[in-house]
Short mmCIF file of C-alpha atoms in Angstrom, two decimals:
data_model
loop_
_atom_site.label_atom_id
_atom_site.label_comp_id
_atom_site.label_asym_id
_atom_site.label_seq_id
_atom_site.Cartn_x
_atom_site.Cartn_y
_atom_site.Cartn_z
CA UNK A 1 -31.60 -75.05 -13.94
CA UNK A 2 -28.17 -74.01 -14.01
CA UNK A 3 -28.08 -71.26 -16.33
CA UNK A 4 -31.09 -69.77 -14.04
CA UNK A 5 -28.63 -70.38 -10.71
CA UNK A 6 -26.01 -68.60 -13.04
CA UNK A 7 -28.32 -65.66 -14.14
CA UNK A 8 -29.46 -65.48 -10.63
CA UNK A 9 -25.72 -65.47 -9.31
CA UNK A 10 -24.82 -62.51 -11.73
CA UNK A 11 -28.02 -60.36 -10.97
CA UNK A 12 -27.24 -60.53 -7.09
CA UNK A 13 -23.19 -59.83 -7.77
CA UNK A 14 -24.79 -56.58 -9.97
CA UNK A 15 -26.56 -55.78 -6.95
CA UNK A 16 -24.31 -55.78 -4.96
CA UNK A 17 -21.37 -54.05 -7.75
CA UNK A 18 -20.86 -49.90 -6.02
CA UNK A 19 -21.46 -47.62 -8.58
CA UNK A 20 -19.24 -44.60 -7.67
CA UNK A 21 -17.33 -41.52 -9.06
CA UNK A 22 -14.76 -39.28 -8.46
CA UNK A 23 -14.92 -35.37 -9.07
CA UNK A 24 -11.66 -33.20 -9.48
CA UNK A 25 -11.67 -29.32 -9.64
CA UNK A 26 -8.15 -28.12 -9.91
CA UNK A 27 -6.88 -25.45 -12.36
CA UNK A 28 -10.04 -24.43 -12.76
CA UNK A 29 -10.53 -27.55 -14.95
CA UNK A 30 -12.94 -30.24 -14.17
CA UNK A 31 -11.95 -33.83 -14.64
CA UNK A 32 -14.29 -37.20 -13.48
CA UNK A 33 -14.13 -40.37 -13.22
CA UNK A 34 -16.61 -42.79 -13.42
CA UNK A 35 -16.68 -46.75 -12.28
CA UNK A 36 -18.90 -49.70 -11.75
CA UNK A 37 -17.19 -52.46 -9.85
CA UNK A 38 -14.04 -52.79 -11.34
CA UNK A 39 -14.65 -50.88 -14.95
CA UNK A 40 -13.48 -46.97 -14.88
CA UNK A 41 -14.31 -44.58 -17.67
CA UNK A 42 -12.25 -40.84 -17.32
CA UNK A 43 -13.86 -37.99 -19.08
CA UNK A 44 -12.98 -34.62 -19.21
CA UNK A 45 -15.28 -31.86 -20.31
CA UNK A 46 -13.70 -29.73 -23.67
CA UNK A 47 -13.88 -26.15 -23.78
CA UNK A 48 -16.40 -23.91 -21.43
CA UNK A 49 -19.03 -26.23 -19.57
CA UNK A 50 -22.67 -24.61 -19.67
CA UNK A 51 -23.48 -25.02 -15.69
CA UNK A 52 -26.79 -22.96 -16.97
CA UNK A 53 -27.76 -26.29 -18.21
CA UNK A 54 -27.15 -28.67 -14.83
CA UNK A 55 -28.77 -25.97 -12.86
CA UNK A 56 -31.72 -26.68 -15.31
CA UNK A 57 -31.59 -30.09 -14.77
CA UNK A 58 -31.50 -29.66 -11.20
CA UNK A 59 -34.38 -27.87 -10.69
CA UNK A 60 -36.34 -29.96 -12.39
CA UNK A 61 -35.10 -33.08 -10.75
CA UNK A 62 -35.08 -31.58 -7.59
CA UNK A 63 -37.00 -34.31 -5.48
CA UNK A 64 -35.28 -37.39 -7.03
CA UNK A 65 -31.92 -35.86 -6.65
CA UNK A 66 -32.42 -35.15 -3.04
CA UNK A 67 -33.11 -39.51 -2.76
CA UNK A 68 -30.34 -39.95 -4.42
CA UNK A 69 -27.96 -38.13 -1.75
CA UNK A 70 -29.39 -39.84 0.65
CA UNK A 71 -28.51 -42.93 -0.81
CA UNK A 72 -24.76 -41.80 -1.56
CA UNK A 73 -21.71 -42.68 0.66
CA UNK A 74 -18.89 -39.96 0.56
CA UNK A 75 -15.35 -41.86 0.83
CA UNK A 76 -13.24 -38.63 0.68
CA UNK A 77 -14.00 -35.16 0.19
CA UNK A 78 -11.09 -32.67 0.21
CA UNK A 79 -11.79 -28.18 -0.60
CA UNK A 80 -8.74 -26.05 -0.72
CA UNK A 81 -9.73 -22.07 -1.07
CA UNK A 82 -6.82 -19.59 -1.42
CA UNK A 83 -8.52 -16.26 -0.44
CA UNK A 84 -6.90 -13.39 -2.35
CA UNK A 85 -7.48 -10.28 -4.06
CA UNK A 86 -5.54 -6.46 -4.79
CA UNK A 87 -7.06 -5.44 -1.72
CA UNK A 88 -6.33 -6.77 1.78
CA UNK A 89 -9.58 -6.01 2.83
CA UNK A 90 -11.42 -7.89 -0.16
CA UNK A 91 -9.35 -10.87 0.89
CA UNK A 92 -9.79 -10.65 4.62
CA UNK A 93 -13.88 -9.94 3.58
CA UNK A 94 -13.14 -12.96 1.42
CA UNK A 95 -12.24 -15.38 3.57
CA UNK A 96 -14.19 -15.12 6.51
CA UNK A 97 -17.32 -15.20 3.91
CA UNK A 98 -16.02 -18.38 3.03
CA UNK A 99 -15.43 -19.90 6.50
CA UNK A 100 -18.78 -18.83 7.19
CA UNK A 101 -20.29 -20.79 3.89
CA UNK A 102 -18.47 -23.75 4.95
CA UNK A 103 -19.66 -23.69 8.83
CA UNK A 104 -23.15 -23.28 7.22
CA UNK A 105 -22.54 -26.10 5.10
CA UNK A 106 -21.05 -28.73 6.39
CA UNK A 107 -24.13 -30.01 9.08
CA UNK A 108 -26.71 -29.45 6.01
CA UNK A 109 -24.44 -32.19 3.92
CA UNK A 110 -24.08 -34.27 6.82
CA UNK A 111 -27.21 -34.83 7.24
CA UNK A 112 -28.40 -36.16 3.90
CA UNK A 113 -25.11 -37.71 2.85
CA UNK A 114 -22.52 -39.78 4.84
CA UNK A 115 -19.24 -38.70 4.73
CA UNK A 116 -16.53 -40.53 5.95
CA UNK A 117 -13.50 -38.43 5.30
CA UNK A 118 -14.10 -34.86 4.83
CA UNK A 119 -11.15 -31.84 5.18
CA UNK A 120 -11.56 -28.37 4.56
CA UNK A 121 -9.07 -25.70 4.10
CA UNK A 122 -9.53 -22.32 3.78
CA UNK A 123 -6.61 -19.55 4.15
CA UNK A 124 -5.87 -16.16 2.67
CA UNK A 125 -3.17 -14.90 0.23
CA UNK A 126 -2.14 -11.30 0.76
CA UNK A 127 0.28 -11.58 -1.95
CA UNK A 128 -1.77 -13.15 -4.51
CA UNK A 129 -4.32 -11.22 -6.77
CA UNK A 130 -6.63 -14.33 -7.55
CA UNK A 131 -8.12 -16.85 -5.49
CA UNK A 132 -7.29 -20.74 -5.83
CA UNK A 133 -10.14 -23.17 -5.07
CA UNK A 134 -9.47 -26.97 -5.89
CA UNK A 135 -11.69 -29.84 -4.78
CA UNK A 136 -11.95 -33.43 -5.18
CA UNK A 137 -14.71 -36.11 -4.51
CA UNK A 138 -14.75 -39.90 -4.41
CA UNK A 139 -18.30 -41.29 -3.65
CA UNK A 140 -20.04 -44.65 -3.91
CA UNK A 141 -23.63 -45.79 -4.25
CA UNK A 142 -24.90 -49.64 -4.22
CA UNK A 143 -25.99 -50.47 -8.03
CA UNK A 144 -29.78 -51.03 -6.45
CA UNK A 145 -30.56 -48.00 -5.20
CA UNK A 146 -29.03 -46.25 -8.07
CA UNK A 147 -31.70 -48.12 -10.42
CA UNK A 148 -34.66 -47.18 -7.66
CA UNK A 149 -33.46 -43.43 -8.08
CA UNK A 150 -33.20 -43.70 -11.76
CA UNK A 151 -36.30 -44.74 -12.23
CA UNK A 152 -37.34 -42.05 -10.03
CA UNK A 153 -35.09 -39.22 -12.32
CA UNK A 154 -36.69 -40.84 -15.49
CA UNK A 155 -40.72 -40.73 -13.68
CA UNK A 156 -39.97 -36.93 -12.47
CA UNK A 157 -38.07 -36.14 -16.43
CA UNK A 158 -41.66 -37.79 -17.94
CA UNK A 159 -43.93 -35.76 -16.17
CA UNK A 160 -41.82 -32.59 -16.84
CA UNK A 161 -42.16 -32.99 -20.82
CA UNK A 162 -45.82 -33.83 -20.21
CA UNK A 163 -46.13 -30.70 -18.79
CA UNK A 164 -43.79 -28.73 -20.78
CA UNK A 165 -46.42 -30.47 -23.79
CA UNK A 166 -50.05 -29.85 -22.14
CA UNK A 167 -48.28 -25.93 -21.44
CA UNK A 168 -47.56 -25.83 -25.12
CA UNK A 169 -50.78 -27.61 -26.44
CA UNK A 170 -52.80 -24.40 -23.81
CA UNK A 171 -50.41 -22.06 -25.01
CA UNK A 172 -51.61 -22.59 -29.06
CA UNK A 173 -55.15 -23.10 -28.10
CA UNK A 174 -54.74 -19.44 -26.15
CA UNK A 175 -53.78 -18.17 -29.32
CA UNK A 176 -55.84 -19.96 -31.73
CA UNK A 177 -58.94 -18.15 -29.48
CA UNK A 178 -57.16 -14.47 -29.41
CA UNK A 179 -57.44 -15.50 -33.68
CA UNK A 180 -61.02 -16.36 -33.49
CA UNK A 181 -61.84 -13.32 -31.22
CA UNK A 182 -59.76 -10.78 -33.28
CA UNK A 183 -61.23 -11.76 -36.59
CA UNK A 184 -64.81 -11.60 -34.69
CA UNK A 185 -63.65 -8.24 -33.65
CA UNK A 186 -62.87 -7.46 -37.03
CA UNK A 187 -66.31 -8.53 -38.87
CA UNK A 188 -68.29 -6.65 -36.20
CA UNK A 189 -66.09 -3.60 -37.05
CA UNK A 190 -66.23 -3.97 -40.38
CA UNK A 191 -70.20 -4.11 -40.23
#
C-alpha cells in the first residue's frame, strides 16, 4: 500500500514537473538549453545546422505542433535586429520591412502562445555593412500536456511513413504494370 501511495506521489510530482527550454541566437550561433524540473542539459549544434530538415519536420507535423503552442507559456522573449547594409537606402528599406514583420507578428503569436515578457528592438546602422540579429527564448510547458502532444507528434509521424509506404508500394506496382504493358507491347510488335 505504501509503495503504491509512493508511486502515486511521484507520478503526480511528474505531472506537475515544467518541462521548458531556452533558445539563444547570438553570433549567429545557436545555443539551447533544455530542463525538466530541476535537471538542465546545454547543447550546442557543431558546424552548419540543416534548417532544410526542421522545415521538413514541420510541415509534416504541422497540426500537432500548432497544439503544442498552444499549450506553451513564454517566460521571456527578447529580438535585437541591427539594420545595416553599404547602402543607406537598403538599410532604411531594411528596417522598416522589419518593423513591419514584427507588427504583423506579434498579435498572430499572441494569440496561440502566452507570453509574459516579450521586448523587441529593431534600429538601423548606417555605419555598419551587416546586419546583427540576436534572440533569446525561455519557455515552459506542464510535463502532461507535453506527453498528450507527443503522442499526438508520434500518431501524425505514423501515419506519415504509412503514407510515405502505401505511396511507395503504388509507386512499384505503377511500374511493375508500365513492365507488363511494354513487354505486351513488345510481343504484339514482334508478331
Amino acid at each position: 500500500m505504501i509503495a503504491v501511495a509512493i508511486i502515486l506521489a511521484l507520478l503526480i510530482l511528474l505531472m506537475l514537473t515544467k518541462v521548458g527550454g531556452e533558445f539563444v541566437y547570438e553570433d549567429e550561433k545557436l545555443s539551447i538549453v533544455l530542463s525538466l524540473g530541476l535537471i538542465r542539459y546545454r547543447f550546442k549544434p557543431k558546424g552548419n545546422f540543416d534548417y532544410s530538415i526542421l522545415l521538413k519536420y514541420v510541415k509534416m507535423l504541422w497540426h500537432a505542433l500548432v497544439r503544442l503552442l498552444k499549450g506553451v507559456v513564454i517566460e521571456d522573449f527578447h529580438l535585437r535586429f541591427i539594420a545595416a547594409s553599404d547602402d543607406p537606402y537598403k538599410t532604411a528599406m531594411l528596417c522598416g520591412s522589419a518593423y513591419s514583420i514584427a507588427g504583423m507578428l506579434a498579435p498572430h503569436i499572441r494569440r496561440f502562445m502566452k507570453v509574459k515578457k516579450s521586448s523587441v528592438e529593431i534600429d538601423s546602422d548606417f555605419l555598419a555593412e551587416k546586419s546583427v540579429i540576436s534572440a533569446s527564448l525561455r519557455a515552459k510547458i506542464p510535463f502532461w500536456k507535453l506527453l498528450i502532444i507527443a503522442g499526438a507528434l508520434l500518431r501524425e509521424y505514423l501515419q506519415y511513413r504509412k503514407t510515405i509506404k502505401e505511396g511507395a508500394k503504388n509507386i512499384d506496382s505503377t511500374s511493375e504494370q508500365n513492365k507488363g504493358n511494354d513487354s505486351n507491347q513488345a510481343e504484339a510488335v514482334g508478331a
